[in-house]
Amino acid sequence: MKPRVFVCGALALLAAVLVLHADEKQAEKRPASFWMKKKLEYAEKTLEGIAKADFAEIEANAKSMNALSSIEEFVRGRSEAYTHQLKAFDHATKELMRCCEAENLDGATLAYMELTLSCVNCHKHLRNRKESE
């Protein structure tokens, strides 16, 4: 059954990539607020899943955030510091997924806190960069 799950996951990721990245030129024109708003929606649903101990909801939203982050990195890759923050976000979403497989609510909660910290640090970096320009 694992190969079937992998294929379904790969197809879901491909669908997300196609929907969110249908036209690279169009994606480049999307304001940063678009990416932020989508990740925030997924993060809120993740927190709701943690509060309910709903591992399926946590995992689904972690996967969506991870896919969106990968697309964002491809489309908007910027400085080394920005890339570092995206990698921290990526690590946190993958840890959320791992904890969901193990049904480890405490681990998922900690991973969510790491995810939140990566968001805060990234936005601090972006604000500081704008101020210095």
mmCIF file of N, CA and C in Angstrom:
data_model
loop_
_atom_site.group_PDB
_atom_site.id
_atom_site.type_symbol
_atom_site.label_atom_id
_atom_site.label_comp_id
_atom_site.label_asym_id
_atom_site.label_seq_id
_atom_site.Cartn_x
_atom_site.Cartn_y
_atom_site.Cartn_z
ATOM 1 N N MET A 1 0.818 -1.193 0.000
ATOM 2 C CA MET A 1 0.000 0.000 0.000
ATOM 3 C C MET A 1 0.861 1.255 0.000
ATOM 4 N N LYS A 2 2.080 1.185 0.498
ATOM 5 C CA LYS A 2 2.963 2.355 0.519
ATOM 6 C C LYS A 2 3.191 2.926 -0.878
ATOM 7 N N PRO A 3 3.431 2.072 -1.934
ATOM 8 C CA PRO A 3 3.625 2.652 -3.265
ATOM 9 C C PRO A 3 2.398 3.433 -3.731
ATOM 10 N N ARG A 4 1.220 2.946 -3.392
ATOM 11 C CA ARG A 4 -0.008 3.638 -3.792
ATOM 12 C C ARG A 4 -0.084 5.007 -3.108
ATOM 13 N N VAL A 5 0.248 5.051 -1.824
ATOM 14 C CA VAL A 5 0.242 6.308 -1.073
ATOM 15 C C VAL A 5 1.268 7.267 -1.666
ATOM 16 N N PHE A 6 2.452 6.735 -1.997
ATOM 17 C CA PHE A 6 3.496 7.570 -2.593
ATOM 18 C C PHE A 6 3.034 8.145 -3.929
ATOM 19 N N VAL A 7 2.444 7.313 -4.771
ATOM 20 C CA VAL A 7 1.969 7.773 -6.082
ATOM 21 C C VAL A 7 0.877 8.814 -5.907
ATOM 22 N N CYS A 8 -0.043 8.577 -4.988
ATOM 23 C CA CYS A 8 -1.114 9.550 -4.738
ATOM 24 C C CYS A 8 -0.535 10.867 -4.229
ATOM 25 N N GLY A 9 0.431 10.774 -3.330
ATOM 26 C CA GLY A 9 1.076 11.982 -2.818
ATOM 27 C C GLY A 9 1.802 12.731 -3.915
ATOM 28 N N ALA A 10 2.517 11.978 -4.765
ATOM 29 C CA ALA A 10 3.239 12.605 -5.871
ATOM 30 C C ALA A 10 2.273 13.277 -6.838
ATOM 31 N N LEU A 11 1.151 12.626 -7.113
ATOM 32 C CA LEU A 11 0.146 13.221 -8.000
ATOM 33 C C LEU A 11 -0.470 14.472 -7.376
ATOM 34 N N ALA A 12 -0.713 14.425 -6.077
ATOM 35 C CA ALA A 12 -1.267 15.603 -5.393
ATOM 36 C C ALA A 12 -0.283 16.760 -5.443
ATOM 37 N N LEU A 13 0.994 16.448 -5.226
ATOM 38 C CA LEU A 13 2.020 17.485 -5.298
ATOM 39 C C LEU A 13 2.109 18.049 -6.700
ATOM 40 N N LEU A 14 2.066 17.183 -7.703
ATOM 41 C CA LEU A 14 2.111 17.637 -9.087
ATOM 42 C C LEU A 14 0.916 18.537 -9.392
ATOM 43 N N ALA A 15 -0.266 18.135 -8.927
ATOM 44 C CA ALA A 15 -1.461 18.953 -9.145
ATOM 45 C C ALA A 15 -1.308 20.321 -8.500
ATOM 46 N N ALA A 16 -0.771 20.345 -7.278
ATOM 47 C CA ALA A 16 -0.562 21.625 -6.590
ATOM 48 C C ALA A 16 0.420 22.487 -7.358
ATOM 49 N N VAL A 17 1.479 21.864 -7.859
ATOM 50 C CA VAL A 17 2.473 22.613 -8.629
ATOM 51 C C VAL A 17 1.835 23.177 -9.882
ATOM 52 N N LEU A 18 1.041 22.371 -10.563
ATOM 53 C CA LEU A 18 0.406 22.832 -11.800
ATOM 54 C C LEU A 18 -0.595 23.947 -11.548
ATOM 55 N N VAL A 19 -1.363 23.809 -10.486
ATOM 56 C CA VAL A 19 -2.362 24.831 -10.184
ATOM 57 C C VAL A 19 -1.700 26.135 -9.745
ATOM 58 N N LEU A 20 -0.751 26.038 -8.832
ATOM 59 C CA LEU A 20 -0.120 27.239 -8.290
ATOM 60 C C LEU A 20 0.965 27.809 -9.187
ATOM 61 N N HIS A 21 1.445 26.981 -10.110
ATOM 62 C CA HIS A 21 2.569 27.397 -10.941
ATOM 63 C C HIS A 21 2.270 27.153 -12.418
ATOM 64 N N ALA A 22 1.004 27.348 -12.811
ATOM 65 C CA ALA A 22 0.588 27.051 -14.173
ATOM 66 C C ALA A 22 1.414 27.808 -15.190
ATOM 67 N N ASP A 23 1.697 29.046 -14.911
ATOM 68 C CA ASP A 23 2.481 29.868 -15.829
ATOM 69 C C ASP A 23 3.529 30.589 -14.994
ATOM 70 N N GLU A 24 4.791 30.259 -15.197
ATOM 71 C CA GLU A 24 5.862 30.838 -14.379
ATOM 72 C C GLU A 24 5.833 32.358 -14.428
ATOM 73 N N LYS A 25 5.574 32.921 -15.584
ATOM 74 C CA LYS A 25 5.533 34.384 -15.700
ATOM 75 C C LYS A 25 4.403 34.957 -14.847
ATOM 76 N N GLN A 26 3.259 34.287 -14.859
ATOM 77 C CA GLN A 26 2.134 34.738 -14.042
ATOM 78 C C GLN A 26 2.468 34.614 -12.563
ATOM 79 N N ALA A 27 3.108 33.529 -12.182
ATOM 80 C CA ALA A 27 3.466 33.312 -10.777
ATOM 81 C C ALA A 27 4.445 34.370 -10.296
ATOM 82 N N GLU A 28 5.372 34.778 -11.167
ATOM 83 C CA GLU A 28 6.339 35.798 -10.780
ATOM 84 C C GLU A 28 5.659 37.133 -10.515
ATOM 85 N N LYS A 29 4.521 37.360 -11.159
ATOM 86 C CA LYS A 29 3.806 38.624 -10.992
ATOM 87 C C LYS A 29 2.956 38.649 -9.729
ATOM 88 N N ARG A 30 2.735 37.490 -9.128
ATOM 89 C CA ARG A 30 1.914 37.457 -7.918
ATOM 90 C C ARG A 30 2.650 38.188 -6.807
ATOM 91 N N PRO A 31 1.932 39.015 -6.083
ATOM 92 C CA PRO A 31 2.593 39.708 -4.970
ATOM 93 C C PRO A 31 2.957 38.733 -3.864
ATOM 94 N N ALA A 32 3.960 39.102 -3.094
ATOM 95 C CA ALA A 32 4.393 38.263 -1.980
ATOM 96 C C ALA A 32 3.234 37.991 -1.039
ATOM 97 N N SER A 33 2.288 38.918 -0.963
ATOM 98 C CA SER A 33 1.151 38.733 -0.059
ATOM 99 C C SER A 33 0.310 37.519 -0.455
ATOM 100 N N PHE A 34 0.287 37.158 -1.741
ATOM 101 C CA PHE A 34 -0.448 35.974 -2.180
ATOM 102 C C PHE A 34 0.126 34.731 -1.501
ATOM 103 N N TRP A 35 1.460 34.584 -1.563
ATOM 104 C CA TRP A 35 2.130 33.420 -0.990
ATOM 105 C C TRP A 35 1.945 33.413 0.527
ATOM 106 N N MET A 36 2.089 34.572 1.125
ATOM 107 C CA MET A 36 1.955 34.702 2.577
ATOM 108 C C MET A 36 0.541 34.325 3.014
ATOM 109 N N LYS A 37 -0.444 34.820 2.288
ATOM 110 C CA LYS A 37 -1.837 34.565 2.650
ATOM 111 C C LYS A 37 -2.162 33.064 2.577
ATOM 112 N N LYS A 38 -1.694 32.397 1.530
ATOM 113 C CA LYS A 38 -1.953 30.967 1.399
ATOM 114 C C LYS A 38 -1.265 30.178 2.518
ATOM 115 N N LYS A 39 -0.001 30.503 2.804
ATOM 116 C CA LYS A 39 0.701 29.784 3.872
ATOM 117 C C LYS A 39 0.030 30.050 5.214
ATOM 118 N N LEU A 40 -0.441 31.265 5.431
ATOM 119 C CA LEU A 40 -1.122 31.586 6.678
ATOM 120 C C LEU A 40 -2.421 30.786 6.818
ATOM 121 N N GLU A 41 -3.164 30.634 5.724
ATOM 122 C CA GLU A 41 -4.384 29.820 5.761
ATOM 123 C C GLU A 41 -4.064 28.376 6.154
ATOM 124 N N TYR A 42 -3.035 27.816 5.544
ATOM 125 C CA TYR A 42 -2.641 26.447 5.868
ATOM 126 C C TYR A 42 -2.141 26.340 7.307
ATOM 127 N N ALA A 43 -1.408 27.346 7.762
ATOM 128 C CA ALA A 43 -0.889 27.336 9.135
ATOM 129 C C ALA A 43 -2.043 27.384 10.145
ATOM 130 N N GLU A 44 -3.048 28.202 9.863
ATOM 131 C CA GLU A 44 -4.201 28.283 10.758
ATOM 132 C C GLU A 44 -4.934 26.942 10.821
ATOM 133 N N LYS A 45 -5.081 26.291 9.670
ATOM 134 C CA LYS A 45 -5.743 24.983 9.640
ATOM 135 C C LYS A 45 -4.890 23.932 10.360
ATOM 136 N N THR A 46 -3.572 24.088 10.275
ATOM 137 C CA THR A 46 -2.678 23.177 10.984
ATOM 138 C C THR A 46 -2.865 23.320 12.489
ATOM 139 N N LEU A 47 -2.922 24.558 12.966
ATOM 140 C CA LEU A 47 -3.138 24.789 14.391
ATOM 141 C C LEU A 47 -4.475 24.213 14.831
ATOM 142 N N GLU A 48 -5.481 24.380 14.004
ATOM 143 C CA GLU A 48 -6.789 23.799 14.324
ATOM 144 C C GLU A 48 -6.676 22.272 14.429
ATOM 145 N N GLY A 49 -5.933 21.674 13.512
ATOM 146 C CA GLY A 49 -5.725 20.229 13.547
ATOM 147 C C GLY A 49 -4.996 19.796 14.804
ATOM 148 N N ILE A 50 -4.010 20.581 15.223
ATOM 149 C CA ILE A 50 -3.280 20.260 16.454
ATOM 150 C C ILE A 50 -4.218 20.346 17.652
ATOM 151 N N ALA A 51 -5.028 21.383 17.693
ATOM 152 C CA ALA A 51 -5.961 21.548 18.808
ATOM 153 C C ALA A 51 -6.950 20.380 18.889
ATOM 154 N N LYS A 52 -7.310 19.827 17.734
ATOM 155 C CA LYS A 52 -8.260 18.711 17.691
ATOM 156 C C LYS A 52 -7.577 17.350 17.675
ATOM 157 N N ALA A 53 -6.248 17.349 17.636
ATOM 158 C CA ALA A 53 -5.472 16.106 17.494
ATOM 159 C C ALA A 53 -5.896 15.353 16.243
ATOM 160 N N ASP A 54 -6.154 16.122 15.179
ATOM 161 C CA ASP A 54 -6.578 15.569 13.894
ATOM 162 C C ASP A 54 -5.341 15.464 12.998
ATOM 163 N N PHE A 55 -4.683 14.307 13.037
ATOM 164 C CA PHE A 55 -3.423 14.132 12.325
ATOM 165 C C PHE A 55 -3.591 14.239 10.810
ATOM 166 N N ALA A 56 -4.732 13.805 10.294
ATOM 167 C CA ALA A 56 -4.969 13.904 8.853
ATOM 168 C C ALA A 56 -5.003 15.376 8.422
ATOM 169 N N GLU A 57 -5.667 16.216 9.215
ATOM 170 C CA GLU A 57 -5.745 17.645 8.895
ATOM 171 C C GLU A 57 -4.374 18.308 9.020
ATOM 172 N N ILE A 58 -3.642 17.963 10.062
ATOM 173 C CA ILE A 58 -2.299 18.526 10.253
ATOM 174 C C ILE A 58 -1.421 18.157 9.067
ATOM 175 N N GLU A 59 -1.419 16.888 8.717
ATOM 176 C CA GLU A 59 -0.546 16.405 7.645
ATOM 177 C C GLU A 59 -0.926 17.016 6.295
ATOM 178 N N ALA A 60 -2.211 17.094 6.006
ATOM 179 C CA ALA A 60 -2.649 17.661 4.723
ATOM 180 C C ALA A 60 -2.188 19.108 4.586
ATOM 181 N N ASN A 61 -2.320 19.878 5.643
ATOM 182 C CA ASN A 61 -1.920 21.284 5.585
ATOM 183 C C ASN A 61 -0.405 21.446 5.588
ATOM 184 N N ALA A 62 0.300 20.574 6.284
ATOM 185 C CA ALA A 62 1.766 20.608 6.253
ATOM 186 C C ALA A 62 2.258 20.311 4.836
ATOM 187 N N LYS A 63 1.640 19.342 4.177
ATOM 188 C CA LYS A 63 2.013 19.023 2.793
ATOM 189 C C LYS A 63 1.733 20.202 1.870
ATOM 190 N N SER A 64 0.604 20.861 2.063
ATOM 191 C CA SER A 64 0.269 22.020 1.231
ATOM 192 C C SER A 64 1.269 23.155 1.442
ATOM 193 N N MET A 65 1.629 23.401 2.701
ATOM 194 C CA MET A 65 2.622 24.451 2.981
ATOM 195 C C MET A 65 3.973 24.089 2.381
ATOM 196 N N ASN A 66 4.339 22.827 2.472
ATOM 197 C CA ASN A 66 5.617 22.387 1.940
ATOM 198 C C ASN A 66 5.655 22.557 0.423
ATOM 199 N N ALA A 67 4.585 22.170 -0.261
ATOM 200 C CA ALA A 67 4.517 22.321 -1.715
ATOM 201 C C ALA A 67 4.562 23.795 -2.104
ATOM 202 N N LEU A 68 3.810 24.613 -1.393
ATOM 203 C CA LEU A 68 3.783 26.043 -1.688
ATOM 204 C C LEU A 68 5.145 26.677 -1.450
ATOM 205 N N SER A 69 5.814 26.267 -0.416
ATOM 206 C CA SER A 69 7.137 26.795 -0.118
ATOM 207 C C SER A 69 8.134 26.415 -1.208
ATOM 208 N N SER A 70 8.030 25.190 -1.719
ATOM 209 C CA SER A 70 8.924 24.750 -2.794
ATOM 210 C C SER A 70 8.705 25.580 -4.046
ATOM 211 N N ILE A 71 7.452 25.859 -4.352
ATOM 212 C CA ILE A 71 7.139 26.684 -5.521
ATOM 213 C C ILE A 71 7.656 28.098 -5.303
ATOM 214 N N GLU A 72 7.422 28.623 -4.117
ATOM 215 C CA GLU A 72 7.869 29.981 -3.801
ATOM 216 C C GLU A 72 9.387 30.100 -3.924
ATOM 217 N N GLU A 73 10.099 29.092 -3.449
ATOM 218 C CA GLU A 73 11.561 29.135 -3.537
ATOM 219 C C GLU A 73 11.998 29.149 -4.987
ATOM 220 N N PHE A 74 11.339 28.353 -5.825
ATOM 221 C CA PHE A 74 11.681 28.291 -7.246
ATOM 222 C C PHE A 74 11.395 29.620 -7.934
ATOM 223 N N VAL A 75 10.227 30.192 -7.634
ATOM 224 C CA VAL A 75 9.788 31.416 -8.303
ATOM 225 C C VAL A 75 10.450 32.661 -7.726
ATOM 226 N N ARG A 76 10.601 32.693 -6.404
ATOM 227 C CA ARG A 76 11.037 33.917 -5.750
ATOM 228 C C ARG A 76 12.384 33.811 -5.059
ATOM 229 N N GLY A 77 13.134 32.742 -5.325
ATOM 230 C CA GLY A 77 14.418 32.594 -4.653
ATOM 231 C C GLY A 77 15.187 33.904 -4.636
ATOM 232 N N ARG A 78 15.598 34.342 -3.490
ATOM 233 C CA ARG A 78 16.253 35.639 -3.366
ATOM 234 C C ARG A 78 17.650 35.464 -2.806
ATOM 235 N N SER A 79 17.864 36.034 -1.678
ATOM 236 C CA SER A 79 19.191 36.033 -1.063
ATOM 237 C C SER A 79 19.458 34.713 -0.342
ATOM 238 N N GLU A 80 20.700 34.558 0.068
ATOM 239 C CA GLU A 80 21.086 33.369 0.831
ATOM 240 C C GLU A 80 20.320 33.307 2.155
ATOM 241 N N ALA A 81 20.141 34.448 2.814
ATOM 242 C CA ALA A 81 19.416 34.483 4.090
ATOM 243 C C ALA A 81 17.946 34.093 3.889
ATOM 244 N N TYR A 82 17.337 34.547 2.796
ATOM 245 C CA TYR A 82 15.952 34.208 2.488
ATOM 246 C C TYR A 82 15.839 32.703 2.234
ATOM 247 N N THR A 83 16.776 32.163 1.463
ATOM 248 C CA THR A 83 16.793 30.737 1.174
ATOM 249 C C THR A 83 16.958 29.937 2.464
ATOM 250 N N HIS A 84 17.777 30.436 3.381
ATOM 251 C CA HIS A 84 17.962 29.769 4.675
ATOM 252 C C HIS A 84 16.631 29.692 5.427
ATOM 253 N N GLN A 85 15.873 30.773 5.427
ATOM 254 C CA GLN A 85 14.583 30.781 6.122
ATOM 255 C C GLN A 85 13.599 29.822 5.461
ATOM 256 N N LEU A 86 13.618 29.760 4.124
ATOM 257 C CA LEU A 86 12.745 28.819 3.425
ATOM 258 C C LEU A 86 13.107 27.374 3.787
ATOM 259 N N LYS A 87 14.390 27.117 3.952
ATOM 260 C CA LYS A 87 14.825 25.767 4.333
ATOM 261 C C LYS A 87 14.363 25.427 5.755
ATOM 262 N N ALA A 88 14.387 26.409 6.655
ATOM 263 C CA ALA A 88 13.889 26.186 8.017
ATOM 264 C C ALA A 88 12.388 25.881 7.978
ATOM 265 N N PHE A 89 11.660 26.602 7.139
ATOM 266 C CA PHE A 89 10.228 26.375 6.970
ATOM 267 C C PHE A 89 9.992 24.970 6.405
ATOM 268 N N ASP A 90 10.781 24.604 5.398
ATOM 269 C CA ASP A 90 10.684 23.283 4.779
ATOM 270 C C ASP A 90 10.937 22.180 5.817
ATOM 271 N N HIS A 91 11.967 22.368 6.628
ATOM 272 C CA HIS A 91 12.288 21.382 7.668
ATOM 273 C C HIS A 91 11.114 21.236 8.644
ATOM 274 N N ALA A 92 10.521 22.350 9.039
ATOM 275 C CA ALA A 92 9.410 22.313 9.998
ATOM 276 C C ALA A 92 8.190 21.605 9.404
ATOM 277 N N THR A 93 7.883 21.865 8.131
ATOM 278 C CA THR A 93 6.725 21.195 7.519
ATOM 279 C C THR A 93 6.971 19.692 7.397
ATOM 280 N N LYS A 94 8.205 19.314 7.064
ATOM 281 C CA LYS A 94 8.523 17.885 6.966
ATOM 282 C C LYS A 94 8.470 17.211 8.339
ATOM 283 N N GLU A 95 8.893 17.934 9.374
ATOM 284 C CA GLU A 95 8.816 17.397 10.728
ATOM 285 C C GLU A 95 7.352 17.237 11.150
ATOM 286 N N LEU A 96 6.503 18.178 10.762
ATOM 287 C CA LEU A 96 5.068 18.041 11.033
ATOM 288 C C LEU A 96 4.531 16.758 10.393
ATOM 289 N N MET A 97 4.898 16.531 9.138
ATOM 290 C CA MET A 97 4.430 15.335 8.440
ATOM 291 C C MET A 97 4.938 14.063 9.129
ATOM 292 N N ARG A 98 6.206 14.070 9.533
ATOM 293 C CA ARG A 98 6.786 12.910 10.208
ATOM 294 C C ARG A 98 6.053 12.634 11.527
ATOM 295 N N CYS A 99 5.772 13.680 12.272
ATOM 296 C CA CYS A 99 5.077 13.522 13.552
ATOM 297 C C CYS A 99 3.651 13.028 13.348
ATOM 298 N N CYS A 100 3.026 13.406 12.262
ATOM 299 C CA CYS A 100 1.673 12.920 11.985
ATOM 300 C C CYS A 100 1.684 11.429 11.705
ATOM 301 N N GLU A 101 2.678 10.968 10.955
ATOM 302 C CA GLU A 101 2.789 9.523 10.692
ATOM 303 C C GLU A 101 2.932 8.753 11.998
ATOM 304 N N ALA A 102 3.676 9.327 12.943
ATOM 305 C CA ALA A 102 3.901 8.666 14.237
ATOM 306 C C ALA A 102 2.793 8.984 15.246
ATOM 307 N N GLU A 103 1.818 9.805 14.839
ATOM 308 C CA GLU A 103 0.749 10.269 15.730
ATOM 309 C C GLU A 103 1.323 10.838 17.021
ATOM 310 N N ASN A 104 2.316 11.673 16.857
ATOM 311 C CA ASN A 104 3.019 12.311 17.976
ATOM 312 C C ASN A 104 2.550 13.765 18.072
ATOM 313 N N LEU A 105 1.548 13.991 18.904
ATOM 314 C CA LEU A 105 0.961 15.321 19.017
ATOM 315 C C LEU A 105 1.937 16.331 19.621
ATOM 316 N N ASP A 106 2.705 15.919 20.628
ATOM 317 C CA ASP A 106 3.681 16.834 21.225
ATOM 318 C C ASP A 106 4.748 17.228 20.200
ATOM 319 N N GLY A 107 5.218 16.264 19.428
ATOM 320 C CA GLY A 107 6.198 16.552 18.388
ATOM 321 C C GLY A 107 5.629 17.468 17.318
ATOM 322 N N ALA A 108 4.368 17.235 16.925
ATOM 323 C CA ALA A 108 3.718 18.089 15.929
ATOM 324 C C ALA A 108 3.570 19.515 16.459
ATOM 325 N N THR A 109 3.255 19.633 17.733
ATOM 326 C CA THR A 109 3.129 20.953 18.346
ATOM 327 C C THR A 109 4.464 21.686 18.337
ATOM 328 N N LEU A 110 5.522 20.995 18.673
ATOM 329 C CA LEU A 110 6.852 21.593 18.637
ATOM 330 C C LEU A 110 7.245 21.975 17.208
ATOM 331 N N ALA A 111 6.955 21.107 16.247
ATOM 332 C CA ALA A 111 7.260 21.419 14.844
ATOM 333 C C ALA A 111 6.475 22.636 14.387
ATOM 334 N N TYR A 112 5.230 22.764 14.841
ATOM 335 C CA TYR A 112 4.424 23.940 14.488
ATOM 336 C C TYR A 112 5.050 25.215 15.068
ATOM 337 N N MET A 113 5.574 25.114 16.284
ATOM 338 C CA MET A 113 6.242 26.273 16.887
ATOM 339 C C MET A 113 7.493 26.639 16.079
ATOM 340 N N GLU A 114 8.242 25.633 15.612
ATOM 341 C CA GLU A 114 9.417 25.879 14.776
ATOM 342 C C GLU A 114 9.002 26.528 13.460
ATOM 343 N N LEU A 115 7.888 26.066 12.901
ATOM 344 C CA LEU A 115 7.362 26.644 11.673
ATOM 345 C C LEU A 115 7.024 28.116 11.894
ATOM 346 N N THR A 116 6.350 28.416 12.989
ATOM 347 C CA THR A 116 5.987 29.788 13.319
ATOM 348 C C THR A 116 7.232 30.656 13.477
ATOM 349 N N LEU A 117 8.224 30.137 14.151
ATOM 350 C CA LEU A 117 9.477 30.867 14.331
ATOM 351 C C LEU A 117 10.146 31.144 12.985
ATOM 352 N N SER A 118 10.113 30.171 12.077
ATOM 353 C CA SER A 118 10.715 30.394 10.757
ATOM 354 C C SER A 118 9.968 31.494 10.007
ATOM 355 N N CYS A 119 8.657 31.560 10.168
ATOM 356 C CA CYS A 119 7.870 32.626 9.524
ATOM 357 C C CYS A 119 8.269 34.000 10.076
ATOM 358 N N VAL A 120 8.332 34.094 11.386
ATOM 359 C CA VAL A 120 8.682 35.357 12.037
ATOM 360 C C VAL A 120 10.085 35.792 11.612
ATOM 361 N N ASN A 121 11.043 34.868 11.627
ATOM 362 C CA ASN A 121 12.412 35.211 11.245
ATOM 363 C C ASN A 121 12.505 35.637 9.777
ATOM 364 N N CYS A 122 11.763 34.972 8.919
ATOM 365 C CA CYS A 122 11.787 35.334 7.502
ATOM 366 C C CYS A 122 11.231 36.736 7.295
ATOM 367 N N HIS A 123 10.122 37.034 7.940
ATOM 368 C CA HIS A 123 9.519 38.354 7.774
ATOM 369 C C HIS A 123 10.387 39.445 8.397
ATOM 370 N N LYS A 124 11.075 39.137 9.483
ATOM 371 C CA LYS A 124 12.040 40.102 10.037
ATOM 372 C C LYS A 124 13.138 40.370 9.018
ATOM 373 N N HIS A 125 13.632 39.305 8.403
ATOM 374 C CA HIS A 125 14.675 39.454 7.381
ATOM 375 C C HIS A 125 14.181 40.322 6.224
ATOM 376 N N LEU A 126 12.977 40.054 5.748
ATOM 377 C CA LEU A 126 12.443 40.814 4.616
ATOM 378 C C LEU A 126 12.218 42.280 4.984
ATOM 379 N N ARG A 127 11.729 42.531 6.193
ATOM 380 C CA ARG A 127 11.545 43.927 6.626
ATOM 381 C C ARG A 127 12.878 44.643 6.731
ATOM 382 N N ASN A 128 13.868 43.984 7.323
ATOM 383 C CA ASN A 128 15.192 44.593 7.463
ATOM 384 C C ASN A 128 15.813 44.880 6.094
ATOM 385 N N ARG A 129 15.593 43.988 5.161
ATOM 386 C CA ARG A 129 16.127 44.187 3.814
ATOM 387 C C ARG A 129 15.484 45.398 3.145
ATOM 388 N N LYS A 130 14.154 45.533 3.304
ATOM 389 C CA LYS A 130 13.457 46.676 2.710
ATOM 390 C C LYS A 130 13.924 47.980 3.334
ATOM 391 N N GLU A 131 14.151 47.968 4.648
ATOM 392 C CA GLU A 131 14.586 49.176 5.330
ATOM 393 C C GLU A 131 15.973 49.613 4.898
ATOM 394 N N SER A 132 16.815 48.656 4.529
ATOM 395 C CA SER A 132 18.177 49.003 4.138
ATOM 396 C C SER A 132 18.282 49.374 2.655
ATOM 397 N N GLU A 133 17.226 49.165 1.888
ATOM 398 C CA GLU A 133 17.260 49.502 0.458
ATOM 399 C C GLU A 133 17.013 50.974 0.225
#
